[in-house]
Coordinates of C-alpha atoms and ligand atoms in Angstrom, one line a residue:
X65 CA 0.0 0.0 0.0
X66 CA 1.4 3.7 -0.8
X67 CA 0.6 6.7 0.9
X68 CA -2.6 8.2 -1.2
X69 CA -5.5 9.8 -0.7
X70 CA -8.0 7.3 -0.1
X71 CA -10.7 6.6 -2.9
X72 CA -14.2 6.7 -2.2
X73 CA -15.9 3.7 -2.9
X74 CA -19.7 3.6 -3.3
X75 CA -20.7 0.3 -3.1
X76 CA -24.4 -1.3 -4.7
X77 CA -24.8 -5.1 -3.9
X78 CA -28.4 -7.3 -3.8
X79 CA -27.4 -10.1 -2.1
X80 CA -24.8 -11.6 0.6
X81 CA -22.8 -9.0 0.2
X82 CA -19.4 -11.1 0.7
X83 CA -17.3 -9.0 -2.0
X84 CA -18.9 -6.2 0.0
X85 CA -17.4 -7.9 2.9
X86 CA -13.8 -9.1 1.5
X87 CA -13.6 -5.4 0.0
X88 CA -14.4 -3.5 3.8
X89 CA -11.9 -6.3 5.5
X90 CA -8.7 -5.0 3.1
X91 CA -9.9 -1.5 3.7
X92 CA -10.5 -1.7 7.4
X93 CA -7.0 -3.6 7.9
X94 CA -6.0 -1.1 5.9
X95 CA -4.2 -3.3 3.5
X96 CA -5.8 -0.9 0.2
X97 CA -6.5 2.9 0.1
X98 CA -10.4 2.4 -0.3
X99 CA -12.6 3.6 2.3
X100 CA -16.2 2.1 1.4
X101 CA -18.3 5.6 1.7
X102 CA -21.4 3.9 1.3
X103 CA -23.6 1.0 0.7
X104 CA -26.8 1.0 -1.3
X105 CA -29.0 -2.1 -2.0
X106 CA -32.3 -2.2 -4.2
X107 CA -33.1 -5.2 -1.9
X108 CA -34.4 -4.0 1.8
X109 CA -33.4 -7.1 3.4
X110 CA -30.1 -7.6 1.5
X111 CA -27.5 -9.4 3.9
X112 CA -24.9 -6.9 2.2
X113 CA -26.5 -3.5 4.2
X114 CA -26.4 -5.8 7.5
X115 CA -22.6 -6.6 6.7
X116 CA -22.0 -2.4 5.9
X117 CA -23.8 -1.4 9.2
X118 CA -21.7 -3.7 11.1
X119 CA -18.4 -2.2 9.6
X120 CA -20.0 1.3 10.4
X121 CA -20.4 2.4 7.3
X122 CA -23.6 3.9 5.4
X123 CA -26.1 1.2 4.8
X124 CA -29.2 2.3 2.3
X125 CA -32.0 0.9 1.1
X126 CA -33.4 2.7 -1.9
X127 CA -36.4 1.5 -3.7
X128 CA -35.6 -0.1 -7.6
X129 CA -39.4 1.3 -8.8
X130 CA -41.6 -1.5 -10.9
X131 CA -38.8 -3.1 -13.2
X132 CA -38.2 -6.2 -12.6
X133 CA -34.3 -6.2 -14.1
X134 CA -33.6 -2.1 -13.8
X135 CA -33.7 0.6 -12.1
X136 CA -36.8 2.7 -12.8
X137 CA -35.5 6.5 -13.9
X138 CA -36.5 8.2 -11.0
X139 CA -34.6 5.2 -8.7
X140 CA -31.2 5.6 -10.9
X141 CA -31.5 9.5 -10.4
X142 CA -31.8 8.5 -6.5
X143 CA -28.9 6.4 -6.5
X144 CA -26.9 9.2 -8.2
X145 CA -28.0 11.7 -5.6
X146 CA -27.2 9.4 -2.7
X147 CA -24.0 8.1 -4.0
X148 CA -22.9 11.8 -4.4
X149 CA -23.9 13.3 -1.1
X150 CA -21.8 10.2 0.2
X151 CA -18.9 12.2 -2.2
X152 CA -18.1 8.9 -3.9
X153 CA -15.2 8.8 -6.3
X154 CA -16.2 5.1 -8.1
X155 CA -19.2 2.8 -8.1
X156 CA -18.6 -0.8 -7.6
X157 CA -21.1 -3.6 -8.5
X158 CA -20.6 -6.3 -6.0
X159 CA -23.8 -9.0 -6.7
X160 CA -25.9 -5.8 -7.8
X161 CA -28.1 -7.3 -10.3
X162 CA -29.7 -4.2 -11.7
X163 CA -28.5 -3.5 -15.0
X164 CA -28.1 0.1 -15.0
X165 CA -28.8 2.6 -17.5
X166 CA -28.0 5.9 -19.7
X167 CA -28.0 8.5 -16.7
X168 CA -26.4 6.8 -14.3
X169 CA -23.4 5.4 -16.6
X170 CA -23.0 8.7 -18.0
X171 CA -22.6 10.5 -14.4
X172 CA -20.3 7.8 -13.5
X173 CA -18.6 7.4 -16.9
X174 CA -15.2 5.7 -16.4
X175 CA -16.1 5.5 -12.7
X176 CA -18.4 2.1 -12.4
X177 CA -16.4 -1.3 -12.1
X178 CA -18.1 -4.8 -11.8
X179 CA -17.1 -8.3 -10.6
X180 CA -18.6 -11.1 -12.5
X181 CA -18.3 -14.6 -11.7
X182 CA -16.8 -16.1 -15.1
X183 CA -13.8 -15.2 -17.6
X184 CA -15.3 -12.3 -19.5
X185 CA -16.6 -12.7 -22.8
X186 CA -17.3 -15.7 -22.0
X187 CA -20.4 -16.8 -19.9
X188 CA -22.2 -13.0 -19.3
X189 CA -25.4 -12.3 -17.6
X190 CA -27.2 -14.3 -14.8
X191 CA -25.7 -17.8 -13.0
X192 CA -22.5 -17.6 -14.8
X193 CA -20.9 -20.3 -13.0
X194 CA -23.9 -22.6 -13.7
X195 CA -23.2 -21.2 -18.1
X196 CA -19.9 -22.6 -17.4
X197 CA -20.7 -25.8 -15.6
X198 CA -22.7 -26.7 -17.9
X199 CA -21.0 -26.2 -21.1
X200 CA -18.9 -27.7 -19.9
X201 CA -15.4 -25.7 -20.0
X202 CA -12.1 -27.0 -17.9
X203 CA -11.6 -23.5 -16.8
X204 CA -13.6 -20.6 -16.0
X205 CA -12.8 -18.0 -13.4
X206 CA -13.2 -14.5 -12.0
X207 CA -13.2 -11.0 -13.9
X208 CA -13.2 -7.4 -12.8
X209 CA -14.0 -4.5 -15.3
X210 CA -15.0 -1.1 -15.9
X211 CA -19.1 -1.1 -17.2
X212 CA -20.5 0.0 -20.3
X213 CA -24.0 0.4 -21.8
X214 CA -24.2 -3.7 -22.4
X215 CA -24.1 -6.7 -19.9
X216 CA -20.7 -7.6 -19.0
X217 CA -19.1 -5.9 -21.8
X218 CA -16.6 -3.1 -20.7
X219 CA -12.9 -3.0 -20.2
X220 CA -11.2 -6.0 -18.2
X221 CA -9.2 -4.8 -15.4
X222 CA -8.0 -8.5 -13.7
X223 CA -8.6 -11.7 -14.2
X224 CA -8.2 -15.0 -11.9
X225 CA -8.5 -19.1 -13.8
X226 CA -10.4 -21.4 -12.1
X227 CA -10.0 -25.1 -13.3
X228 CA -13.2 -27.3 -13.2
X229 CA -12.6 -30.2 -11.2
X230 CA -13.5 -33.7 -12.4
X231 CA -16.2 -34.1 -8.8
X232 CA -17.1 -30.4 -9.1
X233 CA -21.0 -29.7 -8.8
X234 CA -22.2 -25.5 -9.9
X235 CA -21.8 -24.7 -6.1
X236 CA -18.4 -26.3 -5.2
X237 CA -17.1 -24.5 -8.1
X238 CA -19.0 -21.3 -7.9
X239 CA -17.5 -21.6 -4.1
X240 CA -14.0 -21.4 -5.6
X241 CA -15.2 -18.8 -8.3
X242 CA -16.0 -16.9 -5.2
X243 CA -12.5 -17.2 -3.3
X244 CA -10.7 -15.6 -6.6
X245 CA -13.5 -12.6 -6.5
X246 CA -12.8 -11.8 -3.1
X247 CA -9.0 -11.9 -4.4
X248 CA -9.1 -9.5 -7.4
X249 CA -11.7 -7.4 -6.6
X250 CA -9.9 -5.0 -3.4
X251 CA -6.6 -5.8 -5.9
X252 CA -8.3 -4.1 -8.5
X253 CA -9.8 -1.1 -6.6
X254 CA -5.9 -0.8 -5.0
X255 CA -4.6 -0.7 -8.8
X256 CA -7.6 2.1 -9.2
X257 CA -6.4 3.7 -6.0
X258 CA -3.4 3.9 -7.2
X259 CA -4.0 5.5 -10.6
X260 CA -2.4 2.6 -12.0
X261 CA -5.6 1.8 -14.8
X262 CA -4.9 3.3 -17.9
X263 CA -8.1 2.3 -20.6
X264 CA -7.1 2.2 -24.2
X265 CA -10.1 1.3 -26.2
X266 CA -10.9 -1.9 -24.7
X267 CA -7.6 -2.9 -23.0
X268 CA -6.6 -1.6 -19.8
X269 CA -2.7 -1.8 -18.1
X270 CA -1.8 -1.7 -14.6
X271 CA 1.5 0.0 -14.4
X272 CA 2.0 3.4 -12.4
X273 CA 3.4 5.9 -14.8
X274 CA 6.5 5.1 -13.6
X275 CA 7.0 2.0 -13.8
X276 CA 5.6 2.6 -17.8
X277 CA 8.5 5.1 -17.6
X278 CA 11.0 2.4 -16.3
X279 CA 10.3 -0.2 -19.1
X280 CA 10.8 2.2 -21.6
Ligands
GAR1067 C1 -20.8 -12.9 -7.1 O1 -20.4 -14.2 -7.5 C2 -20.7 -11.9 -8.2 O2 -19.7 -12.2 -9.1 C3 -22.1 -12.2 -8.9 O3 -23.0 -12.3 -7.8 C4 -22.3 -12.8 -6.7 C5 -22.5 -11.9 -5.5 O4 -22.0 -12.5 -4.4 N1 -22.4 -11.1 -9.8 C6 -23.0 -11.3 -11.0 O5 -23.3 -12.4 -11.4 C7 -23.3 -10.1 -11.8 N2 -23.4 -10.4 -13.1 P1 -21.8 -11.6 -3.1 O6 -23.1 -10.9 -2.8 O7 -21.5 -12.6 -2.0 O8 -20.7 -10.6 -3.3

């Protein structure tokens, strides 16, 4: 860890929360220069807001309106206003499955990252690990990128393979999807923190300036 100014994480999760909860554990030991500024769930009972209150930090509940996949306009312009009051400097998705629309992408263009529970392209959308099991791949894996307009389609930031063992069932190897996620995800926030991410098009590197500066 380096001696920066802390980035201000906004964090939006609909389930168990335990990205939330690998991402507050590196912050609160202070192993990565992310403090979590808030948490906002579109589900009331969401274990995620239980795990945010418990670290102390801003837990909110804020209605998704009648859709059943999005936000409805006047939710995502709620979001935007509570994640800014909260002074947030990214958005990250952690289980947030809400996909999220022209208003709020173009507030937080650049500024929204995702972690997704398969090797990006391959296997986007819903159950993931269960695409993968299925098809049956040898190797799937874990994937942290920026978001764009479509459904697990922006820039990759890290990656972790997992292999697909020959007793595997979908949960034992979701289960070990889930161990690399809460790897790379406060890695790639620390890399964010950092400044390291530079986006070309639709690669991204990871070297401070100068270390770019070293190898050339
Ligand atoms: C994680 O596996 C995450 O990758 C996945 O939901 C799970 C949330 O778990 N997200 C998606 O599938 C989004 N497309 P968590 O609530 O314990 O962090």
């Amino acid at each position: 860890m380096r001696n920066v100014k802390k980035l201000r994480v906004g964090i939006l999760a609909s389930g168990k929360g335990s990205n939330l909860q690998a991402i507050l554990d590196a912050s609160l030991a202070g192993e990565i220069d992310v403090e979590v500024a808030v948490v906002i769930s579109d589900v009331e009972d969401a274990h995620a807001l239980e795990r945010a209150r418990n670290a102390g930090v801003p837990a909110l509940h804020i209605h998704p309106g009648r859709f059943r996949t999005k936000l409805e306009p006047s939710a995502e312009a709620a979001y935007v206003h509570a994640l800014e009051k909260h002074g947030v400097d990214i958005v990250a998705l952690a289980g947030f499955m809400r996909i999220l629309h022209d208003d709020f992408l173009t507030h937080f263009a650049g500024r929204i990252v995702n972690v997704h529970p398969a090797l990006l392209p391959a296997f986007p959308g819903l159950d993931a690990q269960g695409q993968a099991f299925e098809y049956g791949v040898k190797w799937t894996g874990a994937t942290v990128h920026f978001v764009d307009a479509g459904v697990d389609t922006g820039p990759i930031i890290l990656q972790a393979a997992v292999p697909v063992e020959p007793g595997d069932t979908r949960d034992t190897l979701a289960a070990r999807i889930l161990e690399q996620e809460h790897r790379i995800y406060p890695r790639a926030l620390q890399y964010i923190a950092e400044g390291k991410v530079r986006v070309e098009g639709r690669r991204t590197f990871t070297a401070s300036p100068a270390e770019e500066g070293a190898a050339s």
